[in-house]
Amino acid sequence: MPPQNTSLAEGAVDDDVSSHKLSLLKRRRDVMTSANILFYESSKQELLVERAEGQWMFDEEGNRYLDLINNVAHVGHCNPKVTAAVTAQMQKQYTNSRYLNSAVIEYSEHLLKHFPQELNTVLFCNSGSEATDLALRLSSYYNGKSEYICLKGGYHGHVQSALDVSPYKWKGGAVKQPEHVHAVDAPDAFRGKHKGNYAGEEYAKDVAEVISRREGKISAYIAESILSCAGQILLPPGYLKAVYKYCRENGVLTIADEVQVGFGRVGSKMWAFELQDVVPDIVTLGKPIANGFPMAAVVTRREIAEAYWKSGSQYFNTFGGNAVAAAAGLAVLKEIEESNLRQNALEVGEVFLRGFEDLKQKNDIIADVRGFGLFLGIELINSEGLPAMEEAYFVRNRLLEDRVIISVDGPDENILKLKPPMCITKENAEMVLEKMNAVFNKLK
Ligand SMILES: Cc1ncc(COP(=O)(O)O)c(C=O)c1O
C-alpha cells in the first residue's frame, strides 16, 4: 500500500526534475484523479520506471534501483519465462473464459498440488479485491449468514465488500465500519495488549467473544496469514489454531488472505497459513500469482464452491481464468519450483534478519525486527516510546537516494517494509544492510 500522502496530488514539484518527468507528472494530473496517488511525496523522488529486470528497476536516465517492495514481480521483473508463456498463449487464443480452455485446467491442477488435499477447487478472478468479494460471498452462500469478523488495521481490497472488512480504510469519512462487520484487535504480541507465550490464545478469545455475542450470525472470519498493512505483524504461535477452533465449533468459515504473503514468500512453506499449522476453509490469492499479469483466485473445498451454484447463481467472470493469465500463472509456479525460489527466500531472508538484528543492537530507534523469508519488517520507536513515522520516511527516502527502494507501512507508518522479488541475492542483501547502516548512523 502506498503512503497516505497528498502532496503530489496537490501539485508539489521540484526545480531540478527532468522536463520529461515533469511533463509526465503534469499530463498524469490532467487526466487522472488525485486519489490515484504515487509512491513518493515529491516529483524529485518519484521514480519514472522505464524498464525493469529481475530485482532491478531502471529510470529514464538508465539509473538502476534495487526493488525491495515488489511482491507482484514475484519471480523477477519481466521474467523471460513468464513473458514467453504469455506471448505464446496470446498467439494461440485469448478469449472469453466461458469456452473450454486447457491452460486454466492445467494451471488449476498444478496449483492445487501445493494445497492440502481438502482445498480442492479453484475459482478465478482478476484482482485480490475480487477474490475477497468472492470469498465473502461464497461463505454467505454456504452458511446463509451475513456478518463477518476482521482484524483492526487489515486491508483486503478496494471493492465495497472488501472495504467493509478493511479497517485500514475506515478513515477519512468515505468508508465507515458497517454494522455487519466486527473488527477485533490485531494479534500484535510486540506492542499490543497481550504478550508472551499465551498471546496467541489470548487474542483468539476476542474472536470467540464476537462469535458468542452475535450468536449464529457470523458467516466468516477473514485475516491475512501475516499482517501486512496492519504492521508486518507475525501471528503469535497458536493464534489461528485457537481462532479456527472457535470458528469451526460455531459454523463460522475461515478465510486466509494470502494475496501479499503467498506463493512461497515465507520460504519454509508455500502459504503463510501453514506456519500456524491450520487449514483454512477459503484462501484468496492475487498479486504475485501471475507476476503482474492481472489474475487472482479463490481456493476452497468443493462443497463450499458448490454452494454458489446451489444458491441459484452461475459464476461468470469474463476475464477470470482466461488462458493468458493461466499461462502466466503456470510459468510463475514452475519458476518458483525450478529455480528453488523458496529456498532462496529462506537464505536471503536469513541474511536480512541477521543484519537487522545487528542494526538493532546499534540503533535504539529500532524496536523490533521480524519476518519470515522475504516478508520483513523493522519497527521504529523514538526515544519517547512513540511510533517513529518521520524517521521511517527519512530512512526510506535516504535509501532511495542510494537507489534502494523500500516502503513504510503500518497504522502508525513506522514500519520499514521489505518484500522484494524472490530472485534477490545474498549479495544484494549485504549491499542493502551496508547502506541501511549508513542511513541509521545519520539518524543518531
Ligand atoms: C492483503 C491484501 N488483500 C487484498 C488486496 C487487494 O488486491 P488488489 O489490489 O489486487 O485488488 C490487497 C492489495 O493491496 C492486499 O494487500
Short mmCIF file of N, CA and C and ligand atoms in Angstrom, two decimals, residues 1 126-130 132 155-158 224 228-229 257-261 284 286-287 295-296, ligand 1:
data_model
loop_
_atom_site.label_atom_id
_atom_site.label_comp_id
_atom_site.label_asym_id
_atom_site.label_seq_id
_atom_site.Cartn_x
_atom_site.Cartn_y
_atom_site.Cartn_z
N MET A 1 0.85 -1.20 0.00
CA MET A 1 0.00 0.00 0.00
C MET A 1 0.88 1.24 0.00
N ASN A 126 -9.86 -11.52 -11.23
CA ASN A 126 -8.81 -10.67 -11.81
C ASN A 126 -8.00 -9.85 -10.82
N SER A 127 -8.43 -9.80 -9.57
CA SER A 127 -7.70 -8.97 -8.61
C SER A 127 -7.93 -9.53 -7.21
N GLY A 128 -7.06 -9.12 -6.29
CA GLY A 128 -7.22 -9.54 -4.91
C GLY A 128 -8.56 -9.07 -4.34
N SER A 129 -9.00 -7.89 -4.75
CA SER A 129 -10.28 -7.36 -4.27
C SER A 129 -11.44 -8.26 -4.70
N GLU A 130 -11.39 -8.67 -5.95
CA GLU A 130 -12.44 -9.58 -6.45
C GLU A 130 -12.39 -10.90 -5.68
N THR A 132 -11.44 -11.33 -2.58
CA THR A 132 -12.04 -11.11 -1.26
C THR A 132 -13.56 -11.12 -1.38
N TYR A 155 -6.36 -4.97 5.58
CA TYR A 155 -6.78 -4.49 4.26
C TYR A 155 -7.00 -5.69 3.35
N HIS A 156 -8.16 -5.70 2.67
CA HIS A 156 -8.45 -6.83 1.78
C HIS A 156 -8.95 -6.40 0.42
N GLY A 157 -8.86 -5.10 0.09
CA GLY A 157 -9.22 -4.71 -1.27
C GLY A 157 -10.10 -3.49 -1.36
N HIS A 158 -10.30 -3.04 -2.61
CA HIS A 158 -10.93 -1.73 -2.82
C HIS A 158 -12.38 -1.79 -3.28
N GLU A 224 -5.27 -11.85 7.05
CA GLU A 224 -4.05 -12.25 6.35
C GLU A 224 -3.30 -13.23 7.25
N SER A 228 0.02 -7.50 6.88
CA SER A 228 0.88 -6.57 6.13
C SER A 228 0.56 -5.13 6.48
N CYS A 229 -0.55 -4.60 5.95
CA CYS A 229 -0.89 -3.19 6.22
C CYS A 229 -1.02 -2.92 7.72
N ASP A 257 -6.26 -14.67 3.78
CA ASP A 257 -5.85 -13.79 2.67
C ASP A 257 -4.35 -13.98 2.46
N GLU A 258 -4.00 -14.60 1.33
CA GLU A 258 -2.59 -14.85 1.01
C GLU A 258 -2.16 -13.97 -0.17
N VAL A 259 -2.90 -12.89 -0.38
CA VAL A 259 -2.63 -12.03 -1.54
C VAL A 259 -1.22 -11.44 -1.50
N GLN A 260 -0.75 -11.04 -0.32
CA GLN A 260 0.61 -10.50 -0.22
C GLN A 260 1.63 -11.57 0.14
N VAL A 261 1.22 -12.50 0.99
CA VAL A 261 2.22 -13.36 1.63
C VAL A 261 2.35 -14.75 1.01
N THR A 284 -7.55 -16.76 -0.39
CA THR A 284 -7.55 -15.83 -1.52
C THR A 284 -6.12 -15.59 -1.98
N GLY A 286 -3.59 -13.49 -5.04
CA GLY A 286 -3.56 -12.38 -6.01
C GLY A 286 -2.14 -11.97 -6.29
N LYS A 287 -1.92 -10.68 -6.27
CA LYS A 287 -0.64 -10.02 -6.60
C LYS A 287 0.43 -10.88 -7.31
N MET A 295 -4.56 -11.27 -12.48
CA MET A 295 -5.09 -12.60 -12.19
C MET A 295 -5.25 -12.73 -10.67
N ALA A 296 -6.25 -13.45 -10.24
CA ALA A 296 -6.43 -13.76 -8.82
C ALA A 296 -7.25 -15.03 -8.74
C1 LIG B 1 -3.70 -8.34 1.73
C2 LIG B 1 -4.39 -7.81 0.51
N1 LIG B 1 -5.56 -8.36 0.13
C3 LIG B 1 -6.22 -7.92 -0.95
C4 LIG B 1 -5.72 -6.88 -1.72
C5 LIG B 1 -6.47 -6.39 -2.91
O1 LIG B 1 -5.80 -6.74 -4.09
P1 LIG B 1 -5.98 -5.91 -5.44
O2 LIG B 1 -5.31 -4.59 -5.27
O3 LIG B 1 -5.33 -6.80 -6.46
O4 LIG B 1 -7.44 -5.77 -5.69
C6 LIG B 1 -4.51 -6.29 -1.36
C7 LIG B 1 -3.95 -5.16 -2.14
O5 LIG B 1 -3.13 -4.37 -1.71
C8 LIG B 1 -3.83 -6.76 -0.21
O6 LIG B 1 -2.67 -6.22 0.19
#
